[in-house]
């Protein structure tokens, strides 16, 4: 089918019995140039395992199939799942039906850890999907996503800026995040009410420097729990670590960070440093 034609997309949706769910932010990319750009950015090599999140009618999937070794498509809508299964039968493409967040662990067992992950993510759940991958894996070497422009800007925000948040910090702790440009609403059918952007996420070579991910994420949640409060106040109020408060504050001070700062002043690397020292102190106390 012609994935650039809204008319053909409507026919395909009617044939498969799919009713677009506006609350899910379902939009099909009809800009072929944008799809080609995404595939170039994905930079998949022959033989690599690629996952696509939210494959839809398979517009990106058809481009990826010829480049990747094995492709795993995740799709929630049952009608679209049937369409994908029929389109890619007798190929190296596998279709996983259901919510990506619920099914990714089983997919790792069945197919392995992907080298690349790509997706035109729904506006309603895009940030949640990215957060789930960053926090729980799988740790793909490169990911390319289309997301709401506001989400892309938050992911790339620098510490100290108005848009920097806990989401910015956790993404940047594990990935090098680059804004690859905007996409106009007319690049999609139906035309969304928001602008979109393309982002690349490359796994940092030093991503394993985070000694304990649980400690890191607990720290980030604690210090960002009230944006207007200082590190001291948030740590004393919400930090879930089995340490005396004075020891916890001393850990932060040893890293050279002022307790009177707010969380948005800290880089991802500074937060990693603090979390590593907290983990080591807790571990020494248990040994």
PDB file of C-alpha atoms in Angstrom:
ATOM      1  CA  UNK A   1       0.000   0.000   0.000  1.00  0.00           C
ATOM      2  CA  UNK A   2       0.997   3.622  -0.388  1.00  0.00           C
ATOM      3  CA  UNK A   3       1.776   4.734   3.177  1.00  0.00           C
ATOM      4  CA  UNK A   4       1.874   8.366   2.056  1.00  0.00           C
ATOM      5  CA  UNK A   5      -1.792   8.348   1.043  1.00  0.00           C
ATOM      6  CA  UNK A   6      -4.432   9.173   3.683  1.00  0.00           C
ATOM      7  CA  UNK A   7      -7.047   7.669   1.339  1.00  0.00           C
ATOM      8  CA  UNK A   8      -5.247   4.318   1.200  1.00  0.00           C
ATOM      9  CA  UNK A   9      -4.673   4.387   4.941  1.00  0.00           C
ATOM     10  CA  UNK A  10      -8.398   4.914   5.508  1.00  0.00           C
ATOM     11  CA  UNK A  11      -9.185   1.964   3.243  1.00  0.00           C
ATOM     12  CA  UNK A  12      -6.655  -0.239   5.043  1.00  0.00           C
ATOM     13  CA  UNK A  13      -8.091   0.704   8.431  1.00  0.00           C
ATOM     14  CA  UNK A  14     -11.635  -0.014   7.278  1.00  0.00           C
ATOM     15  CA  UNK A  15     -10.550  -3.350   5.834  1.00  0.00           C
ATOM     16  CA  UNK A  16      -8.892  -4.403   9.082  1.00  0.00           C
ATOM     17  CA  UNK A  17     -11.762  -3.083  11.200  1.00  0.00           C
ATOM     18  CA  UNK A  18      -9.613  -0.536  13.018  1.00  0.00           C
ATOM     19  CA  UNK A  19     -11.239   2.548  14.517  1.00  0.00           C
ATOM     20  CA  UNK A  20      -8.682   5.232  15.348  1.00  0.00           C
ATOM     21  CA  UNK A  21      -8.569   5.927  19.063  1.00  0.00           C
ATOM     22  CA  UNK A  22      -7.915   9.631  19.484  1.00  0.00           C
ATOM     23  CA  UNK A  23      -7.222   9.258  23.201  1.00  0.00           C
ATOM     24  CA  UNK A  24      -4.264   7.004  22.345  1.00  0.00           C
ATOM     25  CA  UNK A  25      -2.767   9.632  20.049  1.00  0.00           C
ATOM     26  CA  UNK A  26      -2.738   7.242  17.081  1.00  0.00           C
ATOM     27  CA  UNK A  27      -1.252   8.899  14.012  1.00  0.00           C
ATOM     28  CA  UNK A  28       0.298   7.337  10.912  1.00  0.00           C
ATOM     29  CA  UNK A  29       3.390   8.944   9.411  1.00  0.00           C
ATOM     30  CA  UNK A  30       2.610   9.878   5.788  1.00  0.00           C
ATOM     31  CA  UNK A  31       5.850  11.794   5.209  1.00  0.00           C
ATOM     32  CA  UNK A  32       8.121   9.370   3.376  1.00  0.00           C
ATOM     33  CA  UNK A  33      11.086  11.705   3.715  1.00  0.00           C
ATOM     34  CA  UNK A  34      10.653  11.628   7.494  1.00  0.00           C
ATOM     35  CA  UNK A  35      10.503   7.832   7.504  1.00  0.00           C
ATOM     36  CA  UNK A  36      13.667   7.645   5.391  1.00  0.00           C
ATOM     37  CA  UNK A  37      15.408  10.020   7.802  1.00  0.00           C
ATOM     38  CA  UNK A  38      14.414   7.852  10.765  1.00  0.00           C
ATOM     39  CA  UNK A  39      15.743   4.718   9.072  1.00  0.00           C
ATOM     40  CA  UNK A  40      19.029   6.503   8.283  1.00  0.00           C
ATOM     41  CA  UNK A  41      19.330   7.609  11.889  1.00  0.00           C
ATOM     42  CA  UNK A  42      18.605   4.077  13.071  1.00  0.00           C
ATOM     43  CA  UNK A  43      21.681   2.965  11.139  1.00  0.00           C
ATOM     44  CA  UNK A  44      20.813  -0.707  11.373  1.00  0.00           C
ATOM     45  CA  UNK A  45      23.380  -3.184  10.130  1.00  0.00           C
ATOM     46  CA  UNK A  46      22.724  -6.486   8.388  1.00  0.00           C
ATOM     47  CA  UNK A  47      22.022  -9.252  10.866  1.00  0.00           C
ATOM     48  CA  UNK A  48      21.069  -6.979  13.770  1.00  0.00           C
ATOM     49  CA  UNK A  49      17.953  -7.450  15.869  1.00  0.00           C
ATOM     50  CA  UNK A  50      15.626  -4.444  15.637  1.00  0.00           C
ATOM     51  CA  UNK A  51      12.502  -3.755  17.661  1.00  0.00           C
ATOM     52  CA  UNK A  52       9.785  -1.394  16.470  1.00  0.00           C
ATOM     53  CA  UNK A  53       7.348  -0.075  19.054  1.00  0.00           C
ATOM     54  CA  UNK A  54       3.884   0.749  17.727  1.00  0.00           C
ATOM     55  CA  UNK A  55       4.307  -0.592  14.203  1.00  0.00           C
ATOM     56  CA  UNK A  56       0.850   0.509  13.015  1.00  0.00           C
ATOM     57  CA  UNK A  57       0.333  -0.419   9.371  1.00  0.00           C
ATOM     58  CA  UNK A  58       4.012  -1.252   8.870  1.00  0.00           C
ATOM     59  CA  UNK A  59       5.242   1.843   7.012  1.00  0.00           C
ATOM     60  CA  UNK A  60       8.576   1.927   8.875  1.00  0.00           C
ATOM     61  CA  UNK A  61       8.626  -1.849   9.213  1.00  0.00           C
ATOM     62  CA  UNK A  62       8.812  -2.357   5.451  1.00  0.00           C
ATOM     63  CA  UNK A  63      11.909  -0.138   5.273  1.00  0.00           C
ATOM     64  CA  UNK A  64      13.601  -1.770   8.251  1.00  0.00           C
ATOM     65  CA  UNK A  65      12.930  -5.348   7.141  1.00  0.00           C
ATOM     66  CA  UNK A  66      15.353  -5.130   4.227  1.00  0.00           C
ATOM     67  CA  UNK A  67      18.156  -3.806   6.467  1.00  0.00           C
ATOM     68  CA  UNK A  68      17.872  -5.726   9.724  1.00  0.00           C
ATOM     69  CA  UNK A  69      18.452  -9.378  10.450  1.00  0.00           C
ATOM     70  CA  UNK A  70      15.365  -9.998  12.576  1.00  0.00           C
ATOM     71  CA  UNK A  71      12.659  -7.444  13.279  1.00  0.00           C
ATOM     72  CA  UNK A  72      10.204  -7.633  16.175  1.00  0.00           C
ATOM     73  CA  UNK A  73       7.094  -5.467  15.867  1.00  0.00           C
ATOM     74  CA  UNK A  74       5.041  -4.469  18.901  1.00  0.00           C
ATOM     75  CA  UNK A  75       1.452  -3.411  18.329  1.00  0.00           C
ATOM     76  CA  UNK A  76      -1.482  -3.028  20.701  1.00  0.00           C
ATOM     77  CA  UNK A  77      -4.438  -2.780  18.315  1.00  0.00           C
ATOM     78  CA  UNK A  78      -5.698  -6.262  17.394  1.00  0.00           C
ATOM     79  CA  UNK A  79      -6.798  -5.201  13.921  1.00  0.00           C
ATOM     80  CA  UNK A  80      -3.367  -3.766  13.158  1.00  0.00           C
ATOM     81  CA  UNK A  81      -1.752  -6.917  14.567  1.00  0.00           C
ATOM     82  CA  UNK A  82      -3.693  -9.024  12.046  1.00  0.00           C
ATOM     83  CA  UNK A  83      -2.664  -6.662   9.247  1.00  0.00           C
ATOM     84  CA  UNK A  84       1.013  -6.900  10.236  1.00  0.00           C
ATOM     85  CA  UNK A  85       0.904 -10.684  10.519  1.00  0.00           C
ATOM     86  CA  UNK A  86      -0.571 -10.968   7.034  1.00  0.00           C
ATOM     87  CA  UNK A  87       1.847  -8.427   5.559  1.00  0.00           C
ATOM     88  CA  UNK A  88       4.980 -10.036   6.982  1.00  0.00           C
ATOM     89  CA  UNK A  89       4.106 -13.712   6.917  1.00  0.00           C
ATOM     90  CA  UNK A  90       6.937 -15.993   5.779  1.00  0.00           C
ATOM     91  CA  UNK A  91       9.559 -13.359   6.655  1.00  0.00           C
ATOM     92  CA  UNK A  92      12.066 -12.642   9.428  1.00  0.00           C
ATOM     93  CA  UNK A  93       9.570 -10.240  11.006  1.00  0.00           C
ATOM     94  CA  UNK A  94       7.819 -11.280  14.227  1.00  0.00           C
ATOM     95  CA  UNK A  95       4.726  -9.550  15.598  1.00  0.00           C
ATOM     96  CA  UNK A  96       4.114  -9.220  19.342  1.00  0.00           C
ATOM     97  CA  UNK A  97       0.519  -8.376  20.220  1.00  0.00           C
ATOM     98  CA  UNK A  98      -0.252  -6.264  23.245  1.00  0.00           C
ATOM     99  CA  UNK A  99       1.222  -3.470  25.302  1.00  0.00           C
ATOM    100  CA  UNK A 100       4.950  -3.008  24.806  1.00  0.00           C
ATOM    101  CA  UNK A 101       5.691  -2.309  28.472  1.00  0.00           C
ATOM    102  CA  UNK A 102       3.954  -5.529  29.521  1.00  0.00           C
ATOM    103  CA  UNK A 103       5.554  -7.691  26.813  1.00  0.00           C
ATOM    104  CA  UNK A 104       9.143  -6.481  26.444  1.00  0.00           C
ATOM    105  CA  UNK A 105      10.628  -8.886  29.004  1.00  0.00           C
ATOM    106  CA  UNK A 106       9.064 -11.909  27.308  1.00  0.00           C
ATOM    107  CA  UNK A 107      10.312 -10.595  23.965  1.00  0.00           C
ATOM    108  CA  UNK A 108      13.882 -10.462  25.290  1.00  0.00           C
ATOM    109  CA  UNK A 109      13.574 -14.125  26.300  1.00  0.00           C
ATOM    110  CA  UNK A 110      12.099 -15.095  22.937  1.00  0.00           C
ATOM    111  CA  UNK A 111      14.235 -12.994  20.577  1.00  0.00           C
ATOM    112  CA  UNK A 112      17.132 -11.491  22.542  1.00  0.00           C
ATOM    113  CA  UNK A 113      18.242  -7.954  23.422  1.00  0.00           C
ATOM    114  CA  UNK A 114      17.834  -5.655  20.411  1.00  0.00           C
ATOM    115  CA  UNK A 115      20.681  -3.623  18.970  1.00  0.00           C
ATOM    116  CA  UNK A 116      18.242  -0.982  17.737  1.00  0.00           C
ATOM    117  CA  UNK A 117      14.795   0.201  18.845  1.00  0.00           C
ATOM    118  CA  UNK A 118      12.610   2.516  16.775  1.00  0.00           C
ATOM    119  CA  UNK A 119       9.086   3.814  17.023  1.00  0.00           C
ATOM    120  CA  UNK A 120       6.581   6.489  16.082  1.00  0.00           C
ATOM    121  CA  UNK A 121       5.265   6.611  19.637  1.00  0.00           C
ATOM    122  CA  UNK A 122       1.726   7.659  20.628  1.00  0.00           C
ATOM    123  CA  UNK A 123       1.520  11.115  22.146  1.00  0.00           C
ATOM    124  CA  UNK A 124      -0.405   9.745  25.114  1.00  0.00           C
ATOM    125  CA  UNK A 125       2.167   7.154  26.182  1.00  0.00           C
ATOM    126  CA  UNK A 126       5.456   8.042  24.486  1.00  0.00           C
ATOM    127  CA  UNK A 127       7.191   9.391  27.597  1.00  0.00           C
ATOM    128  CA  UNK A 128       6.048   6.389  29.647  1.00  0.00           C
ATOM    129  CA  UNK A 129       7.453   3.978  27.046  1.00  0.00           C
ATOM    130  CA  UNK A 130      10.822   5.745  26.980  1.00  0.00           C
ATOM    131  CA  UNK A 131      10.929   5.835  30.791  1.00  0.00           C
ATOM    132  CA  UNK A 132      10.200   2.109  30.983  1.00  0.00           C
ATOM    133  CA  UNK A 133      13.030   1.282  28.584  1.00  0.00           C
ATOM    134  CA  UNK A 134      15.529   3.521  30.372  1.00  0.00           C
ATOM    135  CA  UNK A 135      14.637   2.173  33.810  1.00  0.00           C
ATOM    136  CA  UNK A 136      14.038  -1.499  33.046  1.00  0.00           C
ATOM    137  CA  UNK A 137      15.621  -2.140  29.638  1.00  0.00           C
ATOM    138  CA  UNK A 138      16.407  -3.637  27.290  1.00  0.00           C
ATOM    139  CA  UNK A 139      19.580  -1.510  26.862  1.00  0.00           C
ATOM    140  CA  UNK A 140      19.642  -1.097  23.084  1.00  0.00           C
ATOM    141  CA  UNK A 141      22.740   0.549  21.607  1.00  0.00           C
ATOM    142  CA  UNK A 142      20.673   3.066  19.627  1.00  0.00           C
ATOM    143  CA  UNK A 143      17.038   4.125  19.775  1.00  0.00           C
ATOM    144  CA  UNK A 144      15.199   6.495  17.436  1.00  0.00           C
ATOM    145  CA  UNK A 145      11.773   7.767  18.400  1.00  0.00           C
ATOM    146  CA  UNK A 146       9.186  10.195  17.138  1.00  0.00           C
ATOM    147  CA  UNK A 147       7.619  11.883  20.139  1.00  0.00           C
ATOM    148  CA  UNK A 148       5.647  14.957  21.039  1.00  0.00           C
ATOM    149  CA  UNK A 149       7.969  17.953  20.610  1.00  0.00           C
ATOM    150  CA  UNK A 150       7.557  18.928  24.257  1.00  0.00           C
ATOM    151  CA  UNK A 151       8.764  15.480  25.357  1.00  0.00           C
ATOM    152  CA  UNK A 152      11.811  15.675  23.069  1.00  0.00           C
ATOM    153  CA  UNK A 153      12.718  19.068  24.538  1.00  0.00           C
ATOM    154  CA  UNK A 154      12.435  17.728  28.096  1.00  0.00           C
ATOM    155  CA  UNK A 155      14.651  14.763  27.292  1.00  0.00           C
ATOM    156  CA  UNK A 156      17.367  17.022  25.843  1.00  0.00           C
ATOM    157  CA  UNK A 157      17.098  19.827  28.405  1.00  0.00           C
ATOM    158  CA  UNK A 158      20.282  20.954  30.141  1.00  0.00           C
ATOM    159  CA  UNK A 159      20.547  21.178  33.914  1.00  0.00           C
ATOM    160  CA  UNK A 160      19.540  24.592  35.161  1.00  0.00           C
ATOM    161  CA  UNK A 161      17.056  25.176  32.344  1.00  0.00           C
ATOM    162  CA  UNK A 162      13.324  25.608  32.802  1.00  0.00           C
ATOM    163  CA  UNK A 163      12.495  22.312  31.073  1.00  0.00           C
ATOM    164  CA  UNK A 164      15.097  20.174  32.884  1.00  0.00           C
ATOM    165  CA  UNK A 165      13.395  17.528  35.013  1.00  0.00           C
ATOM    166  CA  UNK A 166      13.803  14.087  36.548  1.00  0.00           C
ATOM    167  CA  UNK A 167      12.941  12.673  33.105  1.00  0.00           C
ATOM    168  CA  UNK A 168      15.824  14.641  31.567  1.00  0.00           C
ATOM    169  CA  UNK A 169      18.229  13.363  34.212  1.00  0.00           C
ATOM    170  CA  UNK A 170      17.358   9.674  33.946  1.00  0.00           C
ATOM    171  CA  UNK A 171      17.531   9.711  30.142  1.00  0.00           C
ATOM    172  CA  UNK A 172      20.884  11.504  30.111  1.00  0.00           C
ATOM    173  CA  UNK A 173      22.381   9.271  32.807  1.00  0.00           C
ATOM    174  CA  UNK A 174      22.248   6.266  30.486  1.00  0.00           C
ATOM    175  CA  UNK A 175      21.970   7.695  26.965  1.00  0.00           C
ATOM    176  CA  UNK A 176      23.402  10.455  24.830  1.00  0.00           C
ATOM    177  CA  UNK A 177      20.196  12.166  23.746  1.00  0.00           C
ATOM    178  CA  UNK A 178      20.090  14.311  20.588  1.00  0.00           C
ATOM    179  CA  UNK A 179      17.175  16.287  19.162  1.00  0.00           C
ATOM    180  CA  UNK A 180      17.152  15.451  15.440  1.00  0.00           C
ATOM    181  CA  UNK A 181      14.564  18.038  14.405  1.00  0.00           C
ATOM    182  CA  UNK A 182      10.859  18.757  14.306  1.00  0.00           C
ATOM    183  CA  UNK A 183       8.093  17.199  12.242  1.00  0.00           C
ATOM    184  CA  UNK A 184       5.120  19.312  11.208  1.00  0.00           C
ATOM    185  CA  UNK A 185       1.609  18.047  12.047  1.00  0.00           C
ATOM    186  CA  UNK A 186       0.980  17.523   8.315  1.00  0.00           C
ATOM    187  CA  UNK A 187       3.525  14.682   8.366  1.00  0.00           C
ATOM    188  CA  UNK A 188       0.855  12.528  10.004  1.00  0.00           C
ATOM    189  CA  UNK A 189      -2.636  11.225   9.389  1.00  0.00           C
ATOM    190  CA  UNK A 190      -4.852  12.135  11.116  1.00  0.00           C
ATOM    191  CA  UNK A 191      -3.199  15.512  11.621  1.00  0.00           C
ATOM    192  CA  UNK A 192      -2.380  15.824  15.342  1.00  0.00           C
ATOM    193  CA  UNK A 193      -2.965  18.941  17.382  1.00  0.00           C
ATOM    194  CA  UNK A 194       0.642  18.970  18.594  1.00  0.00           C
ATOM    195  CA  UNK A 195       4.042  19.204  16.934  1.00  0.00           C
ATOM    196  CA  UNK A 196       6.402  16.240  16.970  1.00  0.00           C
ATOM    197  CA  UNK A 197      10.133  15.727  17.006  1.00  0.00           C
ATOM    198  CA  UNK A 198      12.644  12.998  16.243  1.00  0.00           C
ATOM    199  CA  UNK A 199      15.177  11.993  18.871  1.00  0.00           C
ATOM    200  CA  UNK A 200      18.145   9.638  18.938  1.00  0.00           C
ATOM    201  CA  UNK A 201      19.319   7.903  22.106  1.00  0.00           C
ATOM    202  CA  UNK A 202      22.758   6.261  22.062  1.00  0.00           C
ATOM    203  CA  UNK A 203      23.685   4.057  24.998  1.00  0.00           C
ATOM    204  CA  UNK A 204      26.552   5.715  26.857  1.00  0.00           C
ATOM    205  CA  UNK A 205      29.784   3.683  26.819  1.00  0.00           C
ATOM    206  CA  UNK A 206      29.987   4.277  30.591  1.00  0.00           C
ATOM    207  CA  UNK A 207      26.334   3.463  31.327  1.00  0.00           C
ATOM    208  CA  UNK A 208      27.424   0.680  33.707  1.00  0.00           C
ATOM    209  CA  UNK A 209      29.011   3.319  35.973  1.00  0.00           C
ATOM    210  CA  UNK A 210      25.631   3.395  37.732  1.00  0.00           C
ATOM    211  CA  UNK A 211      26.339   0.839  40.450  1.00  0.00           C
ATOM    212  CA  UNK A 212      22.728   0.276  41.457  1.00  0.00           C
ATOM    213  CA  UNK A 213      19.865   1.519  39.277  1.00  0.00           C
ATOM    214  CA  UNK A 214      17.347   1.227  42.124  1.00  0.00           C
ATOM    215  CA  UNK A 215      19.360   3.611  44.294  1.00  0.00           C
ATOM    216  CA  UNK A 216      19.794   6.023  41.400  1.00  0.00           C
ATOM    217  CA  UNK A 217      16.104   6.162  40.501  1.00  0.00           C
ATOM    218  CA  UNK A 218      15.081   6.484  44.156  1.00  0.00           C
ATOM    219  CA  UNK A 219      17.490   9.399  44.546  1.00  0.00           C
ATOM    220  CA  UNK A 220      16.185  11.166  41.442  1.00  0.00           C
ATOM    221  CA  UNK A 221      12.570  10.754  42.529  1.00  0.00           C
ATOM    222  CA  UNK A 222      13.419  12.082  45.964  1.00  0.00           C
ATOM    223  CA  UNK A 223      15.354  15.201  44.971  1.00  0.00           C
ATOM    224  CA  UNK A 224      12.835  16.157  42.256  1.00  0.00           C
ATOM    225  CA  UNK A 225       9.790  15.454  44.440  1.00  0.00           C
ATOM    226  CA  UNK A 226       9.241  19.174  45.095  1.00  0.00           C
ATOM    227  CA  UNK A 227      10.945  21.381  42.506  1.00  0.00           C
ATOM    228  CA  UNK A 228      10.890  24.532  44.614  1.00  0.00           C
ATOM    229  CA  UNK A 229      12.516  22.892  47.628  1.00  0.00           C
ATOM    230  CA  UNK A 230      16.255  22.445  48.172  1.00  0.00           C
ATOM    231  CA  UNK A 231      18.156  19.183  48.051  1.00  0.00           C
ATOM    232  CA  UNK A 232      18.412  19.250  51.844  1.00  0.00           C
ATOM    233  CA  UNK A 233      14.656  19.593  52.303  1.00  0.00           C
ATOM    234  CA  UNK A 234      13.724  16.952  49.738  1.00  0.00           C
ATOM    235  CA  UNK A 235      16.267  14.426  51.013  1.00  0.00           C
ATOM    236  CA  UNK A 236      15.210  14.898  54.626  1.00  0.00           C
ATOM    237  CA  UNK A 237      11.557  14.672  53.669  1.00  0.00           C
ATOM    238  CA  UNK A 238      11.411  11.829  51.120  1.00  0.00           C
ATOM    239  CA  UNK A 239      14.722   9.947  50.761  1.00  0.00           C
ATOM    240  CA  UNK A 240      13.970   6.190  51.078  1.00  0.00           C
ATOM    241  CA  UNK A 241      17.474   5.095  52.130  1.00  0.00           C
ATOM    242  CA  UNK A 242      18.336   3.176  55.324  1.00  0.00           C
ATOM    243  CA  UNK A 243      20.801   5.806  56.477  1.00  0.00           C
ATOM    244  CA  UNK A 244      20.813   8.344  59.288  1.00  0.00           C
ATOM    245  CA  UNK A 245      19.872  11.727  57.850  1.00  0.00           C
ATOM    246  CA  UNK A 246      23.212  13.273  58.818  1.00  0.00           C
ATOM    247  CA  UNK A 247      25.082  10.541  56.885  1.00  0.00           C
ATOM    248  CA  UNK A 248      22.895  11.049  53.855  1.00  0.00           C
ATOM    249  CA  UNK A 249      23.521  14.789  53.826  1.00  0.00           C
ATOM    250  CA  UNK A 250      27.242  14.202  54.375  1.00  0.00           C
ATOM    251  CA  UNK A 251      27.378  11.995  51.262  1.00  0.00           C
ATOM    252  CA  UNK A 252      26.025  14.842  49.149  1.00  0.00           C
ATOM    253  CA  UNK A 253      28.442  17.330  50.655  1.00  0.00           C
ATOM    254  CA  UNK A 254      31.422  15.039  49.961  1.00  0.00           C
ATOM    255  CA  UNK A 255      30.661  15.239  46.250  1.00  0.00           C
ATOM    256  CA  UNK A 256      31.008  19.026  46.414  1.00  0.00           C
ATOM    257  CA  UNK A 257      27.293  19.672  45.836  1.00  0.00           C
ATOM    258  CA  UNK A 258      25.677  22.405  47.914  1.00  0.00           C
ATOM    259  CA  UNK A 259      22.653  21.223  49.883  1.00  0.00           C
ATOM    260  CA  UNK A 260      20.960  24.569  49.287  1.00  0.00           C
ATOM    261  CA  UNK A 261      20.665  23.919  45.542  1.00  0.00           C
ATOM    262  CA  UNK A 262      17.506  22.702  43.835  1.00  0.00           C
ATOM    263  CA  UNK A 263      17.485  19.425  41.909  1.00  0.00           C
ATOM    264  CA  UNK A 264      17.325  21.085  38.488  1.00  0.00           C
ATOM    265  CA  UNK A 265      20.806  22.522  39.099  1.00  0.00           C
ATOM    266  CA  UNK A 266      22.365  19.027  39.133  1.00  0.00           C
ATOM    267  CA  UNK A 267      23.595  17.205  36.063  1.00  0.00           C
ATOM    268  CA  UNK A 268      22.826  13.545  35.470  1.00  0.00           C
ATOM    269  CA  UNK A 269      26.477  12.700  36.182  1.00  0.00           C
ATOM    270  CA  UNK A 270      26.362  14.451  39.552  1.00  0.00           C
ATOM    271  CA  UNK A 271      23.237  12.488  40.487  1.00  0.00           C
ATOM    272  CA  UNK A 272      24.972   9.259  39.457  1.00  0.00           C
ATOM    273  CA  UNK A 273      27.947  10.156  41.652  1.00  0.00           C
ATOM    274  CA  UNK A 274      25.722  10.781  44.669  1.00  0.00           C
ATOM    275  CA  UNK A 275      23.701   7.594  44.136  1.00  0.00           C
ATOM    276  CA  UNK A 276      26.867   5.501  43.847  1.00  0.00           C
ATOM    277  CA  UNK A 277      28.192   6.871  47.123  1.00  0.00           C
ATOM    278  CA  UNK A 278      24.846   6.292  48.842  1.00  0.00           C
ATOM    279  CA  UNK A 279      24.789   2.696  47.600  1.00  0.00           C
ATOM    280  CA  UNK A 280      28.351   2.044  48.797  1.00  0.00           C
ATOM    281  CA  UNK A 281      27.604   3.519  52.216  1.00  0.00           C
ATOM    282  CA  UNK A 282      24.427   1.448  52.590  1.00  0.00           C
ATOM    283  CA  UNK A 283      26.283  -1.686  51.424  1.00  0.00           C
ATOM    284  CA  UNK A 284      29.099  -1.110  53.960  1.00  0.00           C
ATOM    285  CA  UNK A 285      26.508  -0.748  56.697  1.00  0.00           C
ATOM    286  CA  UNK A 286      25.016  -4.142  55.811  1.00  0.00           C
ATOM    287  CA  UNK A 287      28.366  -5.966  55.627  1.00  0.00           C
TER     288      UNK A 287
END
